[in-house]
JSON list of C-alpha atoms in Angstrom, two decimals:
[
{"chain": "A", "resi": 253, "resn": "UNK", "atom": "CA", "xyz": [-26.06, -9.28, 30.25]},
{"chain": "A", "resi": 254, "resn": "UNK", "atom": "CA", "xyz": [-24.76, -12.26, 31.87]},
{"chain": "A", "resi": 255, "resn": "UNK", "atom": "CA", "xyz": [-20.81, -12.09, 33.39]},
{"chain": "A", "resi": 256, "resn": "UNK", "atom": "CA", "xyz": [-19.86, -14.75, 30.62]},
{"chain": "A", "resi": 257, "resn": "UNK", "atom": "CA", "xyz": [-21.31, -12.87, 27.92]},
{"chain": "A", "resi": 258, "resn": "UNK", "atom": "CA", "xyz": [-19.78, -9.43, 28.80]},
{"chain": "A", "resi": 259, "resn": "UNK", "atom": "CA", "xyz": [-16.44, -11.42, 28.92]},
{"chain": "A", "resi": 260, "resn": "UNK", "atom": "CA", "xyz": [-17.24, -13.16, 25.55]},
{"chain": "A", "resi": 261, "resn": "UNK", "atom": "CA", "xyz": [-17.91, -10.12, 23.81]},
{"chain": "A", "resi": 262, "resn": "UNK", "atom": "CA", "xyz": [-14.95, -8.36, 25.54]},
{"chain": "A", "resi": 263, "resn": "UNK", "atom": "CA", "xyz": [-12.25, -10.60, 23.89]},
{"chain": "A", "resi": 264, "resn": "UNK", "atom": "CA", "xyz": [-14.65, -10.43, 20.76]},
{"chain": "A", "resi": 265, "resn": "UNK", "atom": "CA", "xyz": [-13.84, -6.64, 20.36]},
{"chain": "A", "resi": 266, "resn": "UNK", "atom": "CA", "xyz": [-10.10, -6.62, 22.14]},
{"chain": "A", "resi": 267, "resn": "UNK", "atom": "CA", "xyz": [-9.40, -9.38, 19.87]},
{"chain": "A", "resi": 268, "resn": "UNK", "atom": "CA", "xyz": [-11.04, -7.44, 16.61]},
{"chain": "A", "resi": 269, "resn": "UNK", "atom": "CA", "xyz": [-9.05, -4.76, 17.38]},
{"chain": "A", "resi": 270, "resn": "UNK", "atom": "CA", "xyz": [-5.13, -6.55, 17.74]},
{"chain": "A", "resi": 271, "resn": "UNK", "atom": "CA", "xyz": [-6.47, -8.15, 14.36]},
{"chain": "A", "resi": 272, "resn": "UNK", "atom": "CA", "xyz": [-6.83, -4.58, 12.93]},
{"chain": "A", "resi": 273, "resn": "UNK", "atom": "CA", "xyz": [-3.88, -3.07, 14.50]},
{"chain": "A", "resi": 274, "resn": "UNK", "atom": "CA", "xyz": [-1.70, -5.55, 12.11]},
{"chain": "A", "resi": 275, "resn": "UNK", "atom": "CA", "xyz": [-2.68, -4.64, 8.92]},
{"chain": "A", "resi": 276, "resn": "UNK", "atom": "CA", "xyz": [-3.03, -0.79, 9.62]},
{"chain": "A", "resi": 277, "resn": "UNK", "atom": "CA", "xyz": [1.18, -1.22, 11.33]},
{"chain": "A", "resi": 278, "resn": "UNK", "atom": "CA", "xyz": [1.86, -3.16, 8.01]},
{"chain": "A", "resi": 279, "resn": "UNK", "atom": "CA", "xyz": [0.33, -0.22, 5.72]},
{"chain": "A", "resi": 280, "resn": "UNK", "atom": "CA", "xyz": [2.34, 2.51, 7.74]},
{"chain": "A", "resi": 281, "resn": "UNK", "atom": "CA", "xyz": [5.74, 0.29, 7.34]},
{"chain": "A", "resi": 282, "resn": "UNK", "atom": "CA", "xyz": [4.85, 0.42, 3.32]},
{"chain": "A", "resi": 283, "resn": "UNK", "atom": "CA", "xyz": [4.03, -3.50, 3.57]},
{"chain": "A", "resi": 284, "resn": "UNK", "atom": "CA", "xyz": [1.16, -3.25, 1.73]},
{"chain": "A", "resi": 285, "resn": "UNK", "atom": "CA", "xyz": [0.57, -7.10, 0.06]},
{"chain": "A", "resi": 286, "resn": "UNK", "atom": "CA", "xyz": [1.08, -8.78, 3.27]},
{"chain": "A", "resi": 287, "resn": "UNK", "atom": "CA", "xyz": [-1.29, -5.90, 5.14]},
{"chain": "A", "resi": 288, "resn": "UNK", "atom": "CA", "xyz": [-3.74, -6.30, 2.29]},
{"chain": "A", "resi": 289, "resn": "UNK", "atom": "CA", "xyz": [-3.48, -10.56, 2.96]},
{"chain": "A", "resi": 290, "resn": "UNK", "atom": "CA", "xyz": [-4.11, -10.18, 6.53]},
{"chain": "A", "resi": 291, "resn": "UNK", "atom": "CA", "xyz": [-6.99, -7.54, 6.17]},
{"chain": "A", "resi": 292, "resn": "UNK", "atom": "CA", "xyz": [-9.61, -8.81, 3.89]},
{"chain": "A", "resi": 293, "resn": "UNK", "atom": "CA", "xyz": [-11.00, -11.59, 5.53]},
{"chain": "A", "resi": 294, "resn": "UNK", "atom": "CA", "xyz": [-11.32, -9.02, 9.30]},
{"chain": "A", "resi": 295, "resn": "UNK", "atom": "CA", "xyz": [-15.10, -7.87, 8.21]},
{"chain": "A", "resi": 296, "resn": "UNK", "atom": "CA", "xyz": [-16.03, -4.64, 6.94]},
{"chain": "A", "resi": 297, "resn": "UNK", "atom": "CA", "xyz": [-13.33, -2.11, 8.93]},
{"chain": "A", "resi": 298, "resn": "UNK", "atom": "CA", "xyz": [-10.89, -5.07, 7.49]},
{"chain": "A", "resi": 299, "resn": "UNK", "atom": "CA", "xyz": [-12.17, -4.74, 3.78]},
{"chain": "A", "resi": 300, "resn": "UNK", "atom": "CA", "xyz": [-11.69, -0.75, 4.04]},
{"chain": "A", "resi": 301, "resn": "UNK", "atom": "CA", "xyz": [-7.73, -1.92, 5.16]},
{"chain": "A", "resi": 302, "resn": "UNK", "atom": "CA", "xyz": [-7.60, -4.12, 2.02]},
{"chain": "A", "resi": 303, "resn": "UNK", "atom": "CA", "xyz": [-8.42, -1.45, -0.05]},
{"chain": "A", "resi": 304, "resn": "UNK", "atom": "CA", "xyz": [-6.16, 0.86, 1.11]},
{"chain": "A", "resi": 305, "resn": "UNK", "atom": "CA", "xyz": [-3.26, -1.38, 1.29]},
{"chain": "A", "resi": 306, "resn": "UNK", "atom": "CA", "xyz": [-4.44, -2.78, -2.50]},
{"chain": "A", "resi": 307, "resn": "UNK", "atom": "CA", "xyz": [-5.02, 1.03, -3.93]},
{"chain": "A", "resi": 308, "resn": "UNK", "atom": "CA", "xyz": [-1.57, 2.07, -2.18]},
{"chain": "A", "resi": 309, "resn": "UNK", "atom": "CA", "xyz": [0.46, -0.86, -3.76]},
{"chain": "A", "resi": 310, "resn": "UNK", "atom": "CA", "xyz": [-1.02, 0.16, -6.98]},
{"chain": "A", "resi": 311, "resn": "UNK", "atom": "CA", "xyz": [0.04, 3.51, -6.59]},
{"chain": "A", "resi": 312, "resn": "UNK", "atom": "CA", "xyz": [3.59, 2.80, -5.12]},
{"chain": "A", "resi": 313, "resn": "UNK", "atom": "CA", "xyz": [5.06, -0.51, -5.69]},
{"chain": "A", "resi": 314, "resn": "UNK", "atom": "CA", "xyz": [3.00, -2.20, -8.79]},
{"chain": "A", "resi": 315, "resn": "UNK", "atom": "CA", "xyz": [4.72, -2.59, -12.48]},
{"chain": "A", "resi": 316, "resn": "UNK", "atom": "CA", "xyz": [2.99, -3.05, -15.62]},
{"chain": "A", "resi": 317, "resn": "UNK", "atom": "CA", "xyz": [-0.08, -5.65, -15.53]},
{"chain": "A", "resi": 318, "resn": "UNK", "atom": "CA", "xyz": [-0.03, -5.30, -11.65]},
{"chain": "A", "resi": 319, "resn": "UNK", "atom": "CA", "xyz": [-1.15, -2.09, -11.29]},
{"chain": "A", "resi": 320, "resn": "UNK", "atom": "CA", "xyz": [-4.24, -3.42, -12.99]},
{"chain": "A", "resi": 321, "resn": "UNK", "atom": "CA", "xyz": [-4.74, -6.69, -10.67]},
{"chain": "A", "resi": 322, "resn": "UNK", "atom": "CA", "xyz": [-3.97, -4.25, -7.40]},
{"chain": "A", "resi": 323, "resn": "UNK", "atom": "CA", "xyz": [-6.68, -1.53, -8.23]},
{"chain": "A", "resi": 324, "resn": "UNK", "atom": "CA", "xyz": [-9.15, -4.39, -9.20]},
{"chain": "A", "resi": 325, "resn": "UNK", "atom": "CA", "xyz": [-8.75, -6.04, -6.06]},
{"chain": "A", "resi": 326, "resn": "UNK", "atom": "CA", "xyz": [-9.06, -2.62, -4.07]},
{"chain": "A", "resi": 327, "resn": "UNK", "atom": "CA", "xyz": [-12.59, -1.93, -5.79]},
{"chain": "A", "resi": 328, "resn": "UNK", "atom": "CA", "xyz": [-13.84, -5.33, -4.63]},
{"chain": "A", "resi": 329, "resn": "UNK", "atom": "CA", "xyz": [-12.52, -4.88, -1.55]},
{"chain": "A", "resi": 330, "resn": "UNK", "atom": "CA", "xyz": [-14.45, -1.45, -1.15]},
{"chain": "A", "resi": 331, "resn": "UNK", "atom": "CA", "xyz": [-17.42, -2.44, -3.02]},
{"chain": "A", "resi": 332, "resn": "UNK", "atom": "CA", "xyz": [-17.70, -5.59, -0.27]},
{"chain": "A", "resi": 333, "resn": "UNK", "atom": "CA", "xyz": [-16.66, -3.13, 2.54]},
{"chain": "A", "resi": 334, "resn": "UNK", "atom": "CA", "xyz": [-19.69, -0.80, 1.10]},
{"chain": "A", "resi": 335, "resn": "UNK", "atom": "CA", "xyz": [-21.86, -4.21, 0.87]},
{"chain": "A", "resi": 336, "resn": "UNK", "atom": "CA", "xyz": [-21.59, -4.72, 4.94]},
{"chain": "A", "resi": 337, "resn": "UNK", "atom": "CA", "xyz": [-21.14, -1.12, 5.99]},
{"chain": "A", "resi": 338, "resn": "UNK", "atom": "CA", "xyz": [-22.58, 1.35, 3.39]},
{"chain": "A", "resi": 339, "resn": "UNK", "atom": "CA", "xyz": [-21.91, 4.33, 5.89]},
{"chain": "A", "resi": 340, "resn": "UNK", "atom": "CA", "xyz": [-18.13, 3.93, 5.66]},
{"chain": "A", "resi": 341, "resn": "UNK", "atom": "CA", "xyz": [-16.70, 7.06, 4.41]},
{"chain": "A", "resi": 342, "resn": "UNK", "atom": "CA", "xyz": [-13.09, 4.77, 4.28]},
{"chain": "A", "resi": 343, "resn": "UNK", "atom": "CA", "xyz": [-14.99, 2.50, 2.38]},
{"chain": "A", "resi": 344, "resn": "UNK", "atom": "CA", "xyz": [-16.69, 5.22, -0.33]},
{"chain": "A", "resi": 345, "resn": "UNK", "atom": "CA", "xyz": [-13.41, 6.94, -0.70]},
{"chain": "A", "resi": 346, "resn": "UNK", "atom": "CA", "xyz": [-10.84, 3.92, -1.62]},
{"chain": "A", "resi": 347, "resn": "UNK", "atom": "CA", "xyz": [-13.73, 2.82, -4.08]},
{"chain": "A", "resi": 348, "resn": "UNK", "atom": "CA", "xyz": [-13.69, 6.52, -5.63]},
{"chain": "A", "resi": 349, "resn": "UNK", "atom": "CA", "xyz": [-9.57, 6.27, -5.63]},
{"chain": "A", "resi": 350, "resn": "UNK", "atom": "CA", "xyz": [-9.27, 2.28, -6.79]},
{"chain": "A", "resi": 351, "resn": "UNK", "atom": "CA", "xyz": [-12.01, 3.95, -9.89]},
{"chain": "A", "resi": 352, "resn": "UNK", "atom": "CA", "xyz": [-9.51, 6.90, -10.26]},
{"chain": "A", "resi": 353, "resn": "UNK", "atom": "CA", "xyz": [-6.80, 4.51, -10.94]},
{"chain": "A", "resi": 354, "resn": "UNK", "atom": "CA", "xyz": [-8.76, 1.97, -13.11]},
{"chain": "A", "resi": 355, "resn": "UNK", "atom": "CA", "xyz": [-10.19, 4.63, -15.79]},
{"chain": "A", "resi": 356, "resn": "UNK", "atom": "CA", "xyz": [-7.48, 4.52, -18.16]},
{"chain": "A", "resi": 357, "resn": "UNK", "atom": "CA", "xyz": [-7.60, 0.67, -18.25]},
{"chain": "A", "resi": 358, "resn": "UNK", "atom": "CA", "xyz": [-11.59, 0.40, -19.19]},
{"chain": "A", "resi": 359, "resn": "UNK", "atom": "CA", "xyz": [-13.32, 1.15, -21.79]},
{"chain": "A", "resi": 360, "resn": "UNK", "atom": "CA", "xyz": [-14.92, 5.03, -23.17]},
{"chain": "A", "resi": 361, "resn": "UNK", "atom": "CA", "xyz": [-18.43, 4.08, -21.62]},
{"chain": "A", "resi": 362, "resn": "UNK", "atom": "CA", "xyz": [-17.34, 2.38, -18.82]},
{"chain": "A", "resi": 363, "resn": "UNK", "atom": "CA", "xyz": [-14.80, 5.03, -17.77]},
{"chain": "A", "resi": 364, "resn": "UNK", "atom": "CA", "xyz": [-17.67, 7.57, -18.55]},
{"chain": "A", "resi": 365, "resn": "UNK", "atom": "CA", "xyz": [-19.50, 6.36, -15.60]},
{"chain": "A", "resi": 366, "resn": "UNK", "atom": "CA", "xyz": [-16.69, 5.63, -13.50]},
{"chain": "A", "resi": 367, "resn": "UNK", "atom": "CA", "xyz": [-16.29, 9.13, -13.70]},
{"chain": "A", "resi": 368, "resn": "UNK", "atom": "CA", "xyz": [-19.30, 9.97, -12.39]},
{"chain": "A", "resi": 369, "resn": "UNK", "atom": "CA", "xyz": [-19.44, 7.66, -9.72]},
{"chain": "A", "resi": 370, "resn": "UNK", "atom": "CA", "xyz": [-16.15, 8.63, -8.07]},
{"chain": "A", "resi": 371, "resn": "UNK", "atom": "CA", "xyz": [-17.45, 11.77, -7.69]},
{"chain": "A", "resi": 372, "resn": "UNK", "atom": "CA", "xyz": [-20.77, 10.55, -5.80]},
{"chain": "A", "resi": 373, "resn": "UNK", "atom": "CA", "xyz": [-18.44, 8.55, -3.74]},
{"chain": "A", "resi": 374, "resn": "UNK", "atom": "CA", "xyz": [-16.22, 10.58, -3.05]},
{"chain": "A", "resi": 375, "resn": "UNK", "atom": "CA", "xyz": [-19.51, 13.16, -2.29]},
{"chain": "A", "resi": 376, "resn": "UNK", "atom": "CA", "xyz": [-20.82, 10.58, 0.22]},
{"chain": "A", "resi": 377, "resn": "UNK", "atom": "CA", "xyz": [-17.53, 10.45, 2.06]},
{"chain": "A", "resi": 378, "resn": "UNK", "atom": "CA", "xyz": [-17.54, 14.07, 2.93]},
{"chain": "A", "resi": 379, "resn": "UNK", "atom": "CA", "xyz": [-21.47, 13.57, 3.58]},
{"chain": "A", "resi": 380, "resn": "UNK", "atom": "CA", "xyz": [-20.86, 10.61, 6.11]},
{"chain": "A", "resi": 381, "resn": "UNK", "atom": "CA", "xyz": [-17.39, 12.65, 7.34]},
{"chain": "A", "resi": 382, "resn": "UNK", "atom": "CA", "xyz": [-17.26, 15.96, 6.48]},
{"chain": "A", "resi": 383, "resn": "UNK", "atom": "CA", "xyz": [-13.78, 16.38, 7.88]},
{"chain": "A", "resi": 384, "resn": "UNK", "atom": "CA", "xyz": [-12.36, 14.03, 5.84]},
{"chain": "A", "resi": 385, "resn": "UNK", "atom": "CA", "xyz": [-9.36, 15.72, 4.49]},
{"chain": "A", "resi": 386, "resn": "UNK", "atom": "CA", "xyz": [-7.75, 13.70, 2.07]},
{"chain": "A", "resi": 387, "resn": "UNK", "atom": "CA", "xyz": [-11.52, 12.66, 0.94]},
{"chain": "A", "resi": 388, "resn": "UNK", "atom": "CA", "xyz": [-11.86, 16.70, -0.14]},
{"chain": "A", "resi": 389, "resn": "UNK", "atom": "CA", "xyz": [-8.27, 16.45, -1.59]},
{"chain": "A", "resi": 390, "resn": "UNK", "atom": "CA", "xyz": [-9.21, 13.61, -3.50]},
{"chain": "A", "resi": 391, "resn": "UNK", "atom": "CA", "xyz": [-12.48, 15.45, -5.00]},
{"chain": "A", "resi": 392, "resn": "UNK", "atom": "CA", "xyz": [-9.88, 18.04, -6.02]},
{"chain": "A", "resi": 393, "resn": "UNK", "atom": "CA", "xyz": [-8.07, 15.73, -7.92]},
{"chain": "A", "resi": 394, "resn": "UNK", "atom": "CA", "xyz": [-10.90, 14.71, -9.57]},
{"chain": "A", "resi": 395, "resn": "UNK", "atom": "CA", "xyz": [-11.81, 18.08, -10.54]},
{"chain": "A", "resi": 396, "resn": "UNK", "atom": "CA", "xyz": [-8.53, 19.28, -11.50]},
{"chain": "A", "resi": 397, "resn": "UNK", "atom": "CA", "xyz": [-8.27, 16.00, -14.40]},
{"chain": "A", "resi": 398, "resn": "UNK", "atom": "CA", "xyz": [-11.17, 16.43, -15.80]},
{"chain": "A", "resi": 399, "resn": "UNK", "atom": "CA", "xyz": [-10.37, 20.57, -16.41]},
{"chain": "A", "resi": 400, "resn": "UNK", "atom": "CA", "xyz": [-6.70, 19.03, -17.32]},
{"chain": "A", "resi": 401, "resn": "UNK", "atom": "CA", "xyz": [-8.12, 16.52, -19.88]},
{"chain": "A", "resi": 402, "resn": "UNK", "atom": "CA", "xyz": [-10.50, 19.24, -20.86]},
{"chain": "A", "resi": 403, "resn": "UNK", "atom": "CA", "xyz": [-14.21, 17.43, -20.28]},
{"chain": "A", "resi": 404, "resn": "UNK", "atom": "CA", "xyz": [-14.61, 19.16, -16.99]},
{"chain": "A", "resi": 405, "resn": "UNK", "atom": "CA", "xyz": [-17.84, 21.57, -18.64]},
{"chain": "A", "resi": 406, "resn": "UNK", "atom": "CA", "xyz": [-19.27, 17.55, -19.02]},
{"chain": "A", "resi": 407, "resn": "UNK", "atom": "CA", "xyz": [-19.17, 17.19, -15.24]},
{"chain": "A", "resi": 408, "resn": "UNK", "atom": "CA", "xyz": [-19.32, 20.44, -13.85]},
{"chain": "A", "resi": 409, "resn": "UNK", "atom": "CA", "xyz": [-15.13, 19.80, -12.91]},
{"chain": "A", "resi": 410, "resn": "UNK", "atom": "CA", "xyz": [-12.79, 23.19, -13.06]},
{"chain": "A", "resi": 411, "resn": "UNK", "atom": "CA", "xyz": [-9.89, 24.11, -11.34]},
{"chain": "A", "resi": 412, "resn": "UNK", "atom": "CA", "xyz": [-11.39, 26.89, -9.69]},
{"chain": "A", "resi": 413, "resn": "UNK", "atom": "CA", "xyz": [-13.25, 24.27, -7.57]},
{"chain": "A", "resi": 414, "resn": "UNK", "atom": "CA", "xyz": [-9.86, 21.81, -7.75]},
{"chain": "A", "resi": 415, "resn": "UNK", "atom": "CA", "xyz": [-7.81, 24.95, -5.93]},
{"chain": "A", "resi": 416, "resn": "UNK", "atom": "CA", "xyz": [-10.60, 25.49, -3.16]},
{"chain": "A", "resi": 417, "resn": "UNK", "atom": "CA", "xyz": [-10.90, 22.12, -2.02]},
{"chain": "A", "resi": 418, "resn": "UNK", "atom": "CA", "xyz": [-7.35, 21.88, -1.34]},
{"chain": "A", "resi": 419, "resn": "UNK", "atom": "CA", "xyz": [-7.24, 24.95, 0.46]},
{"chain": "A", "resi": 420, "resn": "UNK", "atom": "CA", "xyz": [-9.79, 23.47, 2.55]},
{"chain": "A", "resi": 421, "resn": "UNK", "atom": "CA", "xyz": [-8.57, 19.94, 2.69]},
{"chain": "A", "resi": 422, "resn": "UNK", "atom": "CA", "xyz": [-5.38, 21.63, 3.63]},
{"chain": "A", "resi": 423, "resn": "UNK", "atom": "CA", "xyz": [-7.04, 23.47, 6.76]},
{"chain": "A", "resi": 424, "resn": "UNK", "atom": "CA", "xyz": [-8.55, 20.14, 8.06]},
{"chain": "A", "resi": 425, "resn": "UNK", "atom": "CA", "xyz": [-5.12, 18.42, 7.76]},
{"chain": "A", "resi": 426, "resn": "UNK", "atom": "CA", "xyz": [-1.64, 19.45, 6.32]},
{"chain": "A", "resi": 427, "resn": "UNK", "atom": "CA", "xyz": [-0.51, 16.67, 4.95]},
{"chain": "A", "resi": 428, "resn": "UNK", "atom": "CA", "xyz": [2.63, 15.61, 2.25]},
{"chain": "A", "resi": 429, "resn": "UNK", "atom": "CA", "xyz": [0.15, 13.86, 0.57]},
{"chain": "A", "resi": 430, "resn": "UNK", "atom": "CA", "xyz": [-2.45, 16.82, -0.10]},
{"chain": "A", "resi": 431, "resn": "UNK", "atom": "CA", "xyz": [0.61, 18.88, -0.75]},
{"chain": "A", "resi": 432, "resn": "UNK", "atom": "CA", "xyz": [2.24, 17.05, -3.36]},
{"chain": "A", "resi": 433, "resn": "UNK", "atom": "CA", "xyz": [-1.33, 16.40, -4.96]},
{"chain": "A", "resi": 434, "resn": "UNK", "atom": "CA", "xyz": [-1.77, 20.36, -5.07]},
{"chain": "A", "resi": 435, "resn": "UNK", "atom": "CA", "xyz": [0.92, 21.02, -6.74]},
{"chain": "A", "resi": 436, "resn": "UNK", "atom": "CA", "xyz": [0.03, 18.99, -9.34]},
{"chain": "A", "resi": 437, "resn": "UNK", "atom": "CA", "xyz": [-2.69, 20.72, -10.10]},
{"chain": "A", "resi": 438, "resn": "UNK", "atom": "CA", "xyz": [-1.07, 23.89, -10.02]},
{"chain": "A", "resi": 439, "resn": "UNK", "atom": "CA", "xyz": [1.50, 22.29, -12.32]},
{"chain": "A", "resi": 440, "resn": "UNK", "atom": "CA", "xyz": [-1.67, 21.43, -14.80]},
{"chain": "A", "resi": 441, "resn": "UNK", "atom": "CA", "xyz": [-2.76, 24.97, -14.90]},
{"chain": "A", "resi": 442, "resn": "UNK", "atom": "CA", "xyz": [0.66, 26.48, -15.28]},
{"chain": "A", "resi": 443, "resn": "UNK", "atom": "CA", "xyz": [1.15, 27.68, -11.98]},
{"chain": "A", "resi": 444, "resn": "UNK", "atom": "CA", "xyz": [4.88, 26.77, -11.52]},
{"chain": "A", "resi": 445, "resn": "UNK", "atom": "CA", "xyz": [6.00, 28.77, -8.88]},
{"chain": "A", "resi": 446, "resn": "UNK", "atom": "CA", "xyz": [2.77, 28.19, -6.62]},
{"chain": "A", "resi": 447, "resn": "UNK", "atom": "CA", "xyz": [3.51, 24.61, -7.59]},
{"chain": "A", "resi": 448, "resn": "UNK", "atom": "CA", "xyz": [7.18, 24.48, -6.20]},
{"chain": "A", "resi": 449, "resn": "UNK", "atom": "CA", "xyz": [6.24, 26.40, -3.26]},
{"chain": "A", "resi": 450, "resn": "UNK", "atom": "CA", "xyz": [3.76, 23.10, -2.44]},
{"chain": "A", "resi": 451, "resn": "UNK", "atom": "CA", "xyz": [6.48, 20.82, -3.65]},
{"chain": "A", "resi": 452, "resn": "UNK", "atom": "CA", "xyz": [8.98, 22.59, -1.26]},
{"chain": "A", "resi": 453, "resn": "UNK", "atom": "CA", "xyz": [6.42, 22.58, 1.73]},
{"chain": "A", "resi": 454, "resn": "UNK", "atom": "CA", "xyz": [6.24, 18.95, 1.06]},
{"chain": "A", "resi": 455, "resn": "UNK", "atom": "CA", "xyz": [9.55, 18.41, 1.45]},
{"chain": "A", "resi": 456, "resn": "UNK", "atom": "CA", "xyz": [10.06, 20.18, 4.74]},
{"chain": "A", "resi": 457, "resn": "UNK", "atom": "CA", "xyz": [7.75, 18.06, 6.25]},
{"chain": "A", "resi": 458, "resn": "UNK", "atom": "CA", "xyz": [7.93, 14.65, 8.56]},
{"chain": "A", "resi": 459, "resn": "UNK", "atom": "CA", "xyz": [6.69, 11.40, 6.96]},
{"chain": "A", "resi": 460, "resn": "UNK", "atom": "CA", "xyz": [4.81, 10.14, 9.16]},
{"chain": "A", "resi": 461, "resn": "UNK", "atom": "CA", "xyz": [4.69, 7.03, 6.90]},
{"chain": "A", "resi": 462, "resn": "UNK", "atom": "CA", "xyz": [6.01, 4.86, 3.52]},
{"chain": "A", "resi": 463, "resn": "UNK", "atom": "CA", "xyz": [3.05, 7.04, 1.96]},
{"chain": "A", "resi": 464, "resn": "UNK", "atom": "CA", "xyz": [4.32, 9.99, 2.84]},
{"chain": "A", "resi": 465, "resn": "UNK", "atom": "CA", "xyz": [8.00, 8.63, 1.56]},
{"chain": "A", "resi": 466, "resn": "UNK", "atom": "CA", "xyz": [6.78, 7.54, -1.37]},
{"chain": "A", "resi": 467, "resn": "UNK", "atom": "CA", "xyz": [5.16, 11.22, -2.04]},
{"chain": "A", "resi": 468, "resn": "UNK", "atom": "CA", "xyz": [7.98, 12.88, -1.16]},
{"chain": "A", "resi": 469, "resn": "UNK", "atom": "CA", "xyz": [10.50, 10.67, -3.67]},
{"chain": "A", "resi": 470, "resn": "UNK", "atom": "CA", "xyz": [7.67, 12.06, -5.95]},
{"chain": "A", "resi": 471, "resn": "UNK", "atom": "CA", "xyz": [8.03, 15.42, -4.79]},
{"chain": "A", "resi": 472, "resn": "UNK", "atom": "CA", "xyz": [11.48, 15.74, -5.32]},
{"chain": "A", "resi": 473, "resn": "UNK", "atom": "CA", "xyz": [11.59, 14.34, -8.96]},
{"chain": "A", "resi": 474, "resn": "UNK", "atom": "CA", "xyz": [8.85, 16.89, -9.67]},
{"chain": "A", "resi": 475, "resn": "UNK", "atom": "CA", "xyz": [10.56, 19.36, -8.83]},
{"chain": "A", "resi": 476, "resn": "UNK", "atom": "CA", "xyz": [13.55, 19.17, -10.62]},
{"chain": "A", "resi": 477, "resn": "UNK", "atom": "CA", "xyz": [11.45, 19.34, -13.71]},
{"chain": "A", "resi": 478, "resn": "UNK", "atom": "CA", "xyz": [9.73, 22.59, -12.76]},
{"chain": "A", "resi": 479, "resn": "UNK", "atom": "CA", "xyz": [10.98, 25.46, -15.05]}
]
């Protein structure tokens, strides 16, 4: 390759990367609409940004109508991420979780499906990355509301399943997230002093993030209402 070239695809890539460093130091801070601005029009790795800053604002900050409008725009974001990369585990599990939070808000056939296809993506994530902790706490979650809602016999979802995948996800990476998220489900299956025990581990913990933060807040509302 000629000297220019090397040099024109080095600032390429050094400047892809300062690009990217923005929006993932604006999703850590908990600025997620300006980090979800900056990322979408970065290419694929930038789309898998916009849809975690969109699904987290959803999540974290969004009232009302906007929870709709910030999950929406995290499943495009994913879907487009998918479009240009479809071997992004990122990409397949912020599709799965913008899904998660959009069932309630379609309709009976439409969620029906969505059901089903957070679970494949979710299943592809761990395929493409089988480490992929929060990806495995995620398909936990899944299970765990279907057995809550009590339709998990019409996916093969129980909380048997829901309890081992967080025991694993929790071996890969102990995290407040997957933490607060387990006790949850042992909330849902009356498990309350398993529950505060995740709640409390939670708790002890360092955010390492506005994520974390939020979960925590969370965390300690939750447990006050333990009995």
């Amino acid at each position: 390759m000629p000297p220019c070239l090397r040099l024109g695809l080095f600032l390429l890539i050094f400047g892809l990367g300062i690009a990217l460093a923005g929006p993932r130091e604006l999703i850590i801070s908990g600025r997620y609409g300006e980090a979800y601005r900056e990322a979408q029009n970065l290419g694929a790795e930038g789309l898998v940004w916009a849809a975690r800053a969109a699904n987290l604002y959803a999540t974290y900050l969004a009232q009302g109508d906007e929870i709709t409008l910030w999950f929406t725009r995290a499943e495009q974001a994913a879907t487009q991420a998918l479009k240009l990369n479809p071997r992004s585990a990122e990409a397949h599990f912020e599709l799965a979780r913008a899904q998660g939070g959009l069932l309630s808000r379609r309709g009976m056939f439409e969620a029906a499906a969505m059901i089903t296809s957070m679970r494949e993506h979710l299943e592809e994530a761990l395929r493409i990355k089988p480490d992929y902790a929060e990806a495995k706490a995620a398909l936990a979650v899944w299970h765990a509301a279907l057995a809550q809602a009590g339709i998990g016999w019409l996916y093969g979802a129980d909380f048997n399943q829901a309890n081992a995948l967080f025991e694993e996800a929790l071996k890969l990476e102990d995290s407040i997230v997957i933490r607060v998220w387990y006790a949850l489900a042992l909330q849902q299956q009356g498990k309350i002093p398993e529950a505060r025990r995740q709640l409390e581990k939670a708790l002890a913990m360092t955010p390492k993030d506005a994520a974390d933060r939020f979960e925590q807040d969370i965390a300690r509302e939750r447990i006050k209402s333990l009995k």
